[in-house]
């Protein structure tokens, strides 16, 4: 492999990620991946014997990217600890809900969970754990109690993540802050 060029396997994963993001698991076929990646079908099958194996590799890749991106956002928050805790919290969550491929992971698991293997389920749990780990680092940085953290998480998922997943109008930042402020004010 030439230096600086992605491997065919990585190229296939990238092409498949775009398709899964736009079309979901069921709506994406290996033939579409072959066309999008501009490789032969045997090349795809030599690297990924089934669509599920390909999906699992995409999920691992998306999960790793999510961890890196969230960690970078957290580092910015940490460098400016004078930043309001809720501003930092919302920065993390806005990073999380801004990535179409991350949202596609949720949509696939919500709508197509019955097609997933135990390995897929474990990878999804790892994906969620990466968000949780960064949020727990936020909790420790701002010395937030467990109860406050759980309330913030529940309200944010309902008010921010769920509308984005359901393609509903998002709650305004002001309204979300007014929901979260009384919770954080108790810690």
JSON list of C-alpha atoms in Angstrom, two decimals:
[
{"chain": "A", "resi": 1, "resn": "UNK", "atom": "CA", "xyz": [0.00, 0.00, 0.00]},
{"chain": "A", "resi": 2, "resn": "UNK", "atom": "CA", "xyz": [1.32, 3.43, -0.92]},
{"chain": "A", "resi": 3, "resn": "UNK", "atom": "CA", "xyz": [1.97, 5.81, 1.93]},
{"chain": "A", "resi": 4, "resn": "UNK", "atom": "CA", "xyz": [-0.84, 8.26, 2.51]},
{"chain": "A", "resi": 5, "resn": "UNK", "atom": "CA", "xyz": [-3.39, 6.22, 0.59]},
{"chain": "A", "resi": 6, "resn": "UNK", "atom": "CA", "xyz": [-6.14, 4.48, 2.51]},
{"chain": "A", "resi": 7, "resn": "UNK", "atom": "CA", "xyz": [-6.31, 0.73, 2.21]},
{"chain": "A", "resi": 8, "resn": "UNK", "atom": "CA", "xyz": [-9.04, -0.79, 0.08]},
{"chain": "A", "resi": 9, "resn": "UNK", "atom": "CA", "xyz": [-10.61, -2.11, 3.24]},
{"chain": "A", "resi": 10, "resn": "UNK", "atom": "CA", "xyz": [-10.75, 1.38, 4.77]},
{"chain": "A", "resi": 11, "resn": "UNK", "atom": "CA", "xyz": [-12.06, 2.76, 1.46]},
{"chain": "A", "resi": 12, "resn": "UNK", "atom": "CA", "xyz": [-14.85, 0.17, 1.41]},
{"chain": "A", "resi": 13, "resn": "UNK", "atom": "CA", "xyz": [-15.73, 0.95, 5.04]},
{"chain": "A", "resi": 14, "resn": "UNK", "atom": "CA", "xyz": [-15.89, 4.67, 4.23]},
{"chain": "A", "resi": 15, "resn": "UNK", "atom": "CA", "xyz": [-18.13, 4.12, 1.21]},
{"chain": "A", "resi": 16, "resn": "UNK", "atom": "CA", "xyz": [-20.36, 1.76, 3.19]},
{"chain": "A", "resi": 17, "resn": "UNK", "atom": "CA", "xyz": [-20.58, 4.27, 6.05]},
{"chain": "A", "resi": 18, "resn": "UNK", "atom": "CA", "xyz": [-21.95, 6.91, 3.69]},
{"chain": "A", "resi": 19, "resn": "UNK", "atom": "CA", "xyz": [-24.53, 4.47, 2.33]},
{"chain": "A", "resi": 20, "resn": "UNK", "atom": "CA", "xyz": [-25.60, 3.19, 5.75]},
{"chain": "A", "resi": 21, "resn": "UNK", "atom": "CA", "xyz": [-25.89, 6.81, 6.91]},
{"chain": "A", "resi": 22, "resn": "UNK", "atom": "CA", "xyz": [-28.12, 7.79, 3.99]},
{"chain": "A", "resi": 23, "resn": "UNK", "atom": "CA", "xyz": [-30.11, 4.58, 3.51]},
{"chain": "A", "resi": 24, "resn": "UNK", "atom": "CA", "xyz": [-29.94, 2.56, 6.71]},
{"chain": "A", "resi": 25, "resn": "UNK", "atom": "CA", "xyz": [-28.90, -1.05, 7.05]},
{"chain": "A", "resi": 26, "resn": "UNK", "atom": "CA", "xyz": [-31.77, -2.64, 5.14]},
{"chain": "A", "resi": 27, "resn": "UNK", "atom": "CA", "xyz": [-31.61, -0.06, 2.36]},
{"chain": "A", "resi": 28, "resn": "UNK", "atom": "CA", "xyz": [-27.93, -0.66, 1.67]},
{"chain": "A", "resi": 29, "resn": "UNK", "atom": "CA", "xyz": [-26.81, -3.58, -0.46]},
{"chain": "A", "resi": 30, "resn": "UNK", "atom": "CA", "xyz": [-23.37, -5.00, -1.12]},
{"chain": "A", "resi": 31, "resn": "UNK", "atom": "CA", "xyz": [-23.86, -4.12, -4.81]},
{"chain": "A", "resi": 32, "resn": "UNK", "atom": "CA", "xyz": [-24.32, -0.47, -3.81]},
{"chain": "A", "resi": 33, "resn": "UNK", "atom": "CA", "xyz": [-21.16, -0.64, -1.71]},
{"chain": "A", "resi": 34, "resn": "UNK", "atom": "CA", "xyz": [-19.27, -2.17, -4.66]},
{"chain": "A", "resi": 35, "resn": "UNK", "atom": "CA", "xyz": [-20.42, 0.71, -6.90]},
{"chain": "A", "resi": 36, "resn": "UNK", "atom": "CA", "xyz": [-19.78, 3.44, -4.33]},
{"chain": "A", "resi": 37, "resn": "UNK", "atom": "CA", "xyz": [-16.31, 2.13, -3.49]},
{"chain": "A", "resi": 38, "resn": "UNK", "atom": "CA", "xyz": [-15.49, 1.40, -7.16]},
{"chain": "A", "resi": 39, "resn": "UNK", "atom": "CA", "xyz": [-14.12, -2.03, -6.29]},
{"chain": "A", "resi": 40, "resn": "UNK", "atom": "CA", "xyz": [-15.09, -5.52, -7.37]},
{"chain": "A", "resi": 41, "resn": "UNK", "atom": "CA", "xyz": [-17.60, -7.64, -5.52]},
{"chain": "A", "resi": 42, "resn": "UNK", "atom": "CA", "xyz": [-14.91, -10.26, -4.74]},
{"chain": "A", "resi": 43, "resn": "UNK", "atom": "CA", "xyz": [-12.81, -7.50, -3.16]},
{"chain": "A", "resi": 44, "resn": "UNK", "atom": "CA", "xyz": [-15.67, -6.57, -0.86]},
{"chain": "A", "resi": 45, "resn": "UNK", "atom": "CA", "xyz": [-16.44, -10.18, 0.02]},
{"chain": "A", "resi": 46, "resn": "UNK", "atom": "CA", "xyz": [-12.76, -11.04, 0.60]},
{"chain": "A", "resi": 47, "resn": "UNK", "atom": "CA", "xyz": [-12.66, -8.35, 3.28]},
{"chain": "A", "resi": 48, "resn": "UNK", "atom": "CA", "xyz": [-16.24, -8.61, 4.57]},
{"chain": "A", "resi": 49, "resn": "UNK", "atom": "CA", "xyz": [-17.93, -12.01, 4.12]},
{"chain": "A", "resi": 50, "resn": "UNK", "atom": "CA", "xyz": [-21.39, -10.58, 4.92]},
{"chain": "A", "resi": 51, "resn": "UNK", "atom": "CA", "xyz": [-23.14, -7.22, 5.03]},
{"chain": "A", "resi": 52, "resn": "UNK", "atom": "CA", "xyz": [-23.42, -7.61, 8.78]},
{"chain": "A", "resi": 53, "resn": "UNK", "atom": "CA", "xyz": [-19.64, -7.98, 9.13]},
{"chain": "A", "resi": 54, "resn": "UNK", "atom": "CA", "xyz": [-19.23, -4.85, 6.99]},
{"chain": "A", "resi": 55, "resn": "UNK", "atom": "CA", "xyz": [-21.76, -2.98, 9.14]},
{"chain": "A", "resi": 56, "resn": "UNK", "atom": "CA", "xyz": [-19.89, -4.02, 12.28]},
{"chain": "A", "resi": 57, "resn": "UNK", "atom": "CA", "xyz": [-16.63, -2.66, 10.84]},
{"chain": "A", "resi": 58, "resn": "UNK", "atom": "CA", "xyz": [-18.42, 0.59, 9.96]},
{"chain": "A", "resi": 59, "resn": "UNK", "atom": "CA", "xyz": [-19.79, 0.76, 13.49]},
{"chain": "A", "resi": 60, "resn": "UNK", "atom": "CA", "xyz": [-16.32, 0.28, 14.97]},
{"chain": "A", "resi": 61, "resn": "UNK", "atom": "CA", "xyz": [-14.95, 3.01, 12.72]},
{"chain": "A", "resi": 62, "resn": "UNK", "atom": "CA", "xyz": [-17.79, 5.43, 13.56]},
{"chain": "A", "resi": 63, "resn": "UNK", "atom": "CA", "xyz": [-17.40, 4.67, 17.25]},
{"chain": "A", "resi": 64, "resn": "UNK", "atom": "CA", "xyz": [-13.67, 5.43, 17.20]},
{"chain": "A", "resi": 65, "resn": "UNK", "atom": "CA", "xyz": [-14.28, 8.69, 15.32]},
{"chain": "A", "resi": 66, "resn": "UNK", "atom": "CA", "xyz": [-16.97, 9.63, 17.85]},
{"chain": "A", "resi": 67, "resn": "UNK", "atom": "CA", "xyz": [-14.58, 9.11, 20.74]},
{"chain": "A", "resi": 68, "resn": "UNK", "atom": "CA", "xyz": [-11.89, 11.25, 19.12]},
{"chain": "A", "resi": 69, "resn": "UNK", "atom": "CA", "xyz": [-14.28, 14.05, 18.25]},
{"chain": "A", "resi": 70, "resn": "UNK", "atom": "CA", "xyz": [-15.94, 14.11, 21.67]},
{"chain": "A", "resi": 71, "resn": "UNK", "atom": "CA", "xyz": [-12.58, 13.99, 23.42]},
{"chain": "A", "resi": 72, "resn": "UNK", "atom": "CA", "xyz": [-11.42, 16.99, 21.39]},
{"chain": "A", "resi": 73, "resn": "UNK", "atom": "CA", "xyz": [-14.59, 18.88, 22.34]},
{"chain": "A", "resi": 74, "resn": "UNK", "atom": "CA", "xyz": [-14.05, 17.94, 25.98]},
{"chain": "A", "resi": 75, "resn": "UNK", "atom": "CA", "xyz": [-10.44, 19.16, 25.86]},
{"chain": "A", "resi": 76, "resn": "UNK", "atom": "CA", "xyz": [-11.68, 22.56, 24.70]},
{"chain": "A", "resi": 77, "resn": "UNK", "atom": "CA", "xyz": [-14.18, 22.61, 27.57]},
{"chain": "A", "resi": 78, "resn": "UNK", "atom": "CA", "xyz": [-11.51, 21.53, 30.03]},
{"chain": "A", "resi": 79, "resn": "UNK", "atom": "CA", "xyz": [-9.07, 24.22, 28.93]},
{"chain": "A", "resi": 80, "resn": "UNK", "atom": "CA", "xyz": [-11.66, 26.82, 29.74]},
{"chain": "A", "resi": 81, "resn": "UNK", "atom": "CA", "xyz": [-12.97, 25.54, 33.07]},
{"chain": "A", "resi": 82, "resn": "UNK", "atom": "CA", "xyz": [-14.40, 28.99, 33.65]},
{"chain": "A", "resi": 83, "resn": "UNK", "atom": "CA", "xyz": [-16.94, 28.00, 31.01]},
{"chain": "A", "resi": 84, "resn": "UNK", "atom": "CA", "xyz": [-20.36, 27.47, 32.47]},
{"chain": "A", "resi": 85, "resn": "UNK", "atom": "CA", "xyz": [-21.04, 23.77, 33.13]},
{"chain": "A", "resi": 86, "resn": "UNK", "atom": "CA", "xyz": [-24.19, 23.82, 30.99]},
{"chain": "A", "resi": 87, "resn": "UNK", "atom": "CA", "xyz": [-22.36, 25.47, 28.11]},
{"chain": "A", "resi": 88, "resn": "UNK", "atom": "CA", "xyz": [-19.76, 22.71, 28.24]},
{"chain": "A", "resi": 89, "resn": "UNK", "atom": "CA", "xyz": [-22.49, 20.05, 28.57]},
{"chain": "A", "resi": 90, "resn": "UNK", "atom": "CA", "xyz": [-24.32, 21.39, 25.54]},
{"chain": "A", "resi": 91, "resn": "UNK", "atom": "CA", "xyz": [-21.07, 21.61, 23.56]},
{"chain": "A", "resi": 92, "resn": "UNK", "atom": "CA", "xyz": [-20.57, 17.90, 24.10]},
{"chain": "A", "resi": 93, "resn": "UNK", "atom": "CA", "xyz": [-24.15, 17.05, 23.20]},
{"chain": "A", "resi": 94, "resn": "UNK", "atom": "CA", "xyz": [-24.18, 19.34, 20.16]},
{"chain": "A", "resi": 95, "resn": "UNK", "atom": "CA", "xyz": [-21.08, 17.58, 18.91]},
{"chain": "A", "resi": 96, "resn": "UNK", "atom": "CA", "xyz": [-22.84, 14.25, 19.44]},
{"chain": "A", "resi": 97, "resn": "UNK", "atom": "CA", "xyz": [-26.03, 15.15, 17.58]},
{"chain": "A", "resi": 98, "resn": "UNK", "atom": "CA", "xyz": [-24.29, 16.99, 14.74]},
{"chain": "A", "resi": 99, "resn": "UNK", "atom": "CA", "xyz": [-22.83, 13.95, 13.02]},
{"chain": "A", "resi": 100, "resn": "UNK", "atom": "CA", "xyz": [-25.21, 12.22, 10.57]},
{"chain": "A", "resi": 101, "resn": "UNK", "atom": "CA", "xyz": [-23.29, 8.95, 10.76]},
{"chain": "A", "resi": 102, "resn": "UNK", "atom": "CA", "xyz": [-23.63, 8.84, 14.56]},
{"chain": "A", "resi": 103, "resn": "UNK", "atom": "CA", "xyz": [-27.35, 9.50, 14.31]},
{"chain": "A", "resi": 104, "resn": "UNK", "atom": "CA", "xyz": [-27.62, 6.77, 11.67]},
{"chain": "A", "resi": 105, "resn": "UNK", "atom": "CA", "xyz": [-26.22, 4.31, 14.21]},
{"chain": "A", "resi": 106, "resn": "UNK", "atom": "CA", "xyz": [-29.14, 5.09, 16.52]},
{"chain": "A", "resi": 107, "resn": "UNK", "atom": "CA", "xyz": [-31.68, 4.93, 13.71]},
{"chain": "A", "resi": 108, "resn": "UNK", "atom": "CA", "xyz": [-30.38, 1.56, 12.56]},
{"chain": "A", "resi": 109, "resn": "UNK", "atom": "CA", "xyz": [-30.48, 0.15, 16.07]},
{"chain": "A", "resi": 110, "resn": "UNK", "atom": "CA", "xyz": [-33.90, 1.57, 16.76]},
{"chain": "A", "resi": 111, "resn": "UNK", "atom": "CA", "xyz": [-35.44, 0.36, 13.52]},
{"chain": "A", "resi": 112, "resn": "UNK", "atom": "CA", "xyz": [-33.39, -2.64, 12.54]},
{"chain": "A", "resi": 113, "resn": "UNK", "atom": "CA", "xyz": [-32.21, -4.09, 15.82]},
{"chain": "A", "resi": 114, "resn": "UNK", "atom": "CA", "xyz": [-33.78, -7.45, 14.99]},
{"chain": "A", "resi": 115, "resn": "UNK", "atom": "CA", "xyz": [-31.23, -7.90, 12.19]},
{"chain": "A", "resi": 116, "resn": "UNK", "atom": "CA", "xyz": [-28.23, -7.32, 14.43]},
{"chain": "A", "resi": 117, "resn": "UNK", "atom": "CA", "xyz": [-26.01, -9.97, 15.97]},
{"chain": "A", "resi": 118, "resn": "UNK", "atom": "CA", "xyz": [-24.79, -10.10, 19.54]},
{"chain": "A", "resi": 119, "resn": "UNK", "atom": "CA", "xyz": [-21.53, -8.62, 18.27]},
{"chain": "A", "resi": 120, "resn": "UNK", "atom": "CA", "xyz": [-23.41, -5.70, 16.73]},
{"chain": "A", "resi": 121, "resn": "UNK", "atom": "CA", "xyz": [-25.24, -5.12, 19.99]},
{"chain": "A", "resi": 122, "resn": "UNK", "atom": "CA", "xyz": [-21.94, -5.13, 21.90]},
{"chain": "A", "resi": 123, "resn": "UNK", "atom": "CA", "xyz": [-20.48, -2.63, 19.42]},
{"chain": "A", "resi": 124, "resn": "UNK", "atom": "CA", "xyz": [-23.51, -0.38, 19.86]},
{"chain": "A", "resi": 125, "resn": "UNK", "atom": "CA", "xyz": [-23.06, -0.57, 23.63]},
{"chain": "A", "resi": 126, "resn": "UNK", "atom": "CA", "xyz": [-19.40, 0.44, 23.12]},
{"chain": "A", "resi": 127, "resn": "UNK", "atom": "CA", "xyz": [-20.54, 3.34, 20.93]},
{"chain": "A", "resi": 128, "resn": "UNK", "atom": "CA", "xyz": [-22.85, 4.59, 23.68]},
{"chain": "A", "resi": 129, "resn": "UNK", "atom": "CA", "xyz": [-20.16, 3.96, 26.30]},
{"chain": "A", "resi": 130, "resn": "UNK", "atom": "CA", "xyz": [-17.84, 6.34, 24.48]},
{"chain": "A", "resi": 131, "resn": "UNK", "atom": "CA", "xyz": [-20.38, 9.15, 24.87]},
{"chain": "A", "resi": 132, "resn": "UNK", "atom": "CA", "xyz": [-20.96, 8.16, 28.47]},
{"chain": "A", "resi": 133, "resn": "UNK", "atom": "CA", "xyz": [-17.23, 8.20, 29.26]},
{"chain": "A", "resi": 134, "resn": "UNK", "atom": "CA", "xyz": [-16.83, 11.76, 28.03]},
{"chain": "A", "resi": 135, "resn": "UNK", "atom": "CA", "xyz": [-19.98, 12.88, 29.86]},
{"chain": "A", "resi": 136, "resn": "UNK", "atom": "CA", "xyz": [-18.62, 11.31, 33.04]},
{"chain": "A", "resi": 137, "resn": "UNK", "atom": "CA", "xyz": [-15.39, 13.25, 32.57]},
{"chain": "A", "resi": 138, "resn": "UNK", "atom": "CA", "xyz": [-17.55, 16.39, 32.35]},
{"chain": "A", "resi": 139, "resn": "UNK", "atom": "CA", "xyz": [-19.36, 15.31, 35.54]},
{"chain": "A", "resi": 140, "resn": "UNK", "atom": "CA", "xyz": [-16.03, 14.95, 37.36]},
{"chain": "A", "resi": 141, "resn": "UNK", "atom": "CA", "xyz": [-14.63, 18.23, 36.01]},
{"chain": "A", "resi": 142, "resn": "UNK", "atom": "CA", "xyz": [-17.62, 20.21, 37.23]},
{"chain": "A", "resi": 143, "resn": "UNK", "atom": "CA", "xyz": [-18.14, 18.08, 40.36]},
{"chain": "A", "resi": 144, "resn": "UNK", "atom": "CA", "xyz": [-21.75, 17.26, 39.57]},
{"chain": "A", "resi": 145, "resn": "UNK", "atom": "CA", "xyz": [-23.62, 14.74, 41.72]},
{"chain": "A", "resi": 146, "resn": "UNK", "atom": "CA", "xyz": [-24.77, 11.40, 40.32]},
{"chain": "A", "resi": 147, "resn": "UNK", "atom": "CA", "xyz": [-28.44, 12.37, 40.62]},
{"chain": "A", "resi": 148, "resn": "UNK", "atom": "CA", "xyz": [-27.92, 15.67, 38.82]},
{"chain": "A", "resi": 149, "resn": "UNK", "atom": "CA", "xyz": [-25.91, 13.95, 36.10]},
{"chain": "A", "resi": 150, "resn": "UNK", "atom": "CA", "xyz": [-28.66, 11.35, 35.51]},
{"chain": "A", "resi": 151, "resn": "UNK", "atom": "CA", "xyz": [-31.34, 14.04, 35.32]},
{"chain": "A", "resi": 152, "resn": "UNK", "atom": "CA", "xyz": [-29.29, 16.15, 32.91]},
{"chain": "A", "resi": 153, "resn": "UNK", "atom": "CA", "xyz": [-28.65, 13.11, 30.74]},
{"chain": "A", "resi": 154, "resn": "UNK", "atom": "CA", "xyz": [-32.32, 12.08, 30.64]},
{"chain": "A", "resi": 155, "resn": "UNK", "atom": "CA", "xyz": [-33.60, 15.58, 29.86]},
{"chain": "A", "resi": 156, "resn": "UNK", "atom": "CA", "xyz": [-30.93, 16.16, 27.21]},
{"chain": "A", "resi": 157, "resn": "UNK", "atom": "CA", "xyz": [-31.64, 12.86, 25.49]},
{"chain": "A", "resi": 158, "resn": "UNK", "atom": "CA", "xyz": [-35.38, 13.64, 25.45]},
{"chain": "A", "resi": 159, "resn": "UNK", "atom": "CA", "xyz": [-35.00, 17.27, 24.45]},
{"chain": "A", "resi": 160, "resn": "UNK", "atom": "CA", "xyz": [-32.01, 17.18, 22.11]},
{"chain": "A", "resi": 161, "resn": "UNK", "atom": "CA", "xyz": [-31.20, 13.68, 20.86]},
{"chain": "A", "resi": 162, "resn": "UNK", "atom": "CA", "xyz": [-34.72, 12.33, 20.40]},
{"chain": "A", "resi": 163, "resn": "UNK", "atom": "CA", "xyz": [-36.04, 15.20, 18.24]},
{"chain": "A", "resi": 164, "resn": "UNK", "atom": "CA", "xyz": [-32.97, 14.99, 16.00]},
{"chain": "A", "resi": 165, "resn": "UNK", "atom": "CA", "xyz": [-33.41, 11.23, 15.60]},
{"chain": "A", "resi": 166, "resn": "UNK", "atom": "CA", "xyz": [-37.10, 11.60, 14.85]},
{"chain": "A", "resi": 167, "resn": "UNK", "atom": "CA", "xyz": [-36.42, 14.52, 12.49]},
{"chain": "A", "resi": 168, "resn": "UNK", "atom": "CA", "xyz": [-38.66, 16.75, 14.56]},
{"chain": "A", "resi": 169, "resn": "UNK", "atom": "CA", "xyz": [-38.09, 20.43, 15.26]},
{"chain": "A", "resi": 170, "resn": "UNK", "atom": "CA", "xyz": [-35.35, 20.89, 17.79]},
{"chain": "A", "resi": 171, "resn": "UNK", "atom": "CA", "xyz": [-36.00, 22.61, 21.06]},
{"chain": "A", "resi": 172, "resn": "UNK", "atom": "CA", "xyz": [-34.47, 26.07, 21.12]},
{"chain": "A", "resi": 173, "resn": "UNK", "atom": "CA", "xyz": [-31.22, 26.51, 23.00]},
{"chain": "A", "resi": 174, "resn": "UNK", "atom": "CA", "xyz": [-32.97, 28.95, 25.35]},
{"chain": "A", "resi": 175, "resn": "UNK", "atom": "CA", "xyz": [-35.75, 26.46, 26.12]},
{"chain": "A", "resi": 176, "resn": "UNK", "atom": "CA", "xyz": [-33.26, 23.65, 26.65]},
{"chain": "A", "resi": 177, "resn": "UNK", "atom": "CA", "xyz": [-31.22, 25.83, 28.98]},
{"chain": "A", "resi": 178, "resn": "UNK", "atom": "CA", "xyz": [-34.35, 26.75, 30.93]},
{"chain": "A", "resi": 179, "resn": "UNK", "atom": "CA", "xyz": [-35.07, 23.02, 31.37]},
{"chain": "A", "resi": 180, "resn": "UNK", "atom": "CA", "xyz": [-31.52, 22.20, 32.41]},
{"chain": "A", "resi": 181, "resn": "UNK", "atom": "CA", "xyz": [-30.72, 25.22, 34.60]},
{"chain": "A", "resi": 182, "resn": "UNK", "atom": "CA", "xyz": [-32.92, 24.17, 37.56]},
{"chain": "A", "resi": 183, "resn": "UNK", "atom": "CA", "xyz": [-31.34, 20.71, 37.47]},
{"chain": "A", "resi": 184, "resn": "UNK", "atom": "CA", "xyz": [-27.75, 21.95, 37.50]},
{"chain": "A", "resi": 185, "resn": "UNK", "atom": "CA", "xyz": [-28.63, 24.60, 40.05]},
{"chain": "A", "resi": 186, "resn": "UNK", "atom": "CA", "xyz": [-29.37, 21.84, 42.59]},
{"chain": "A", "resi": 187, "resn": "UNK", "atom": "CA", "xyz": [-25.89, 20.27, 42.53]}
]
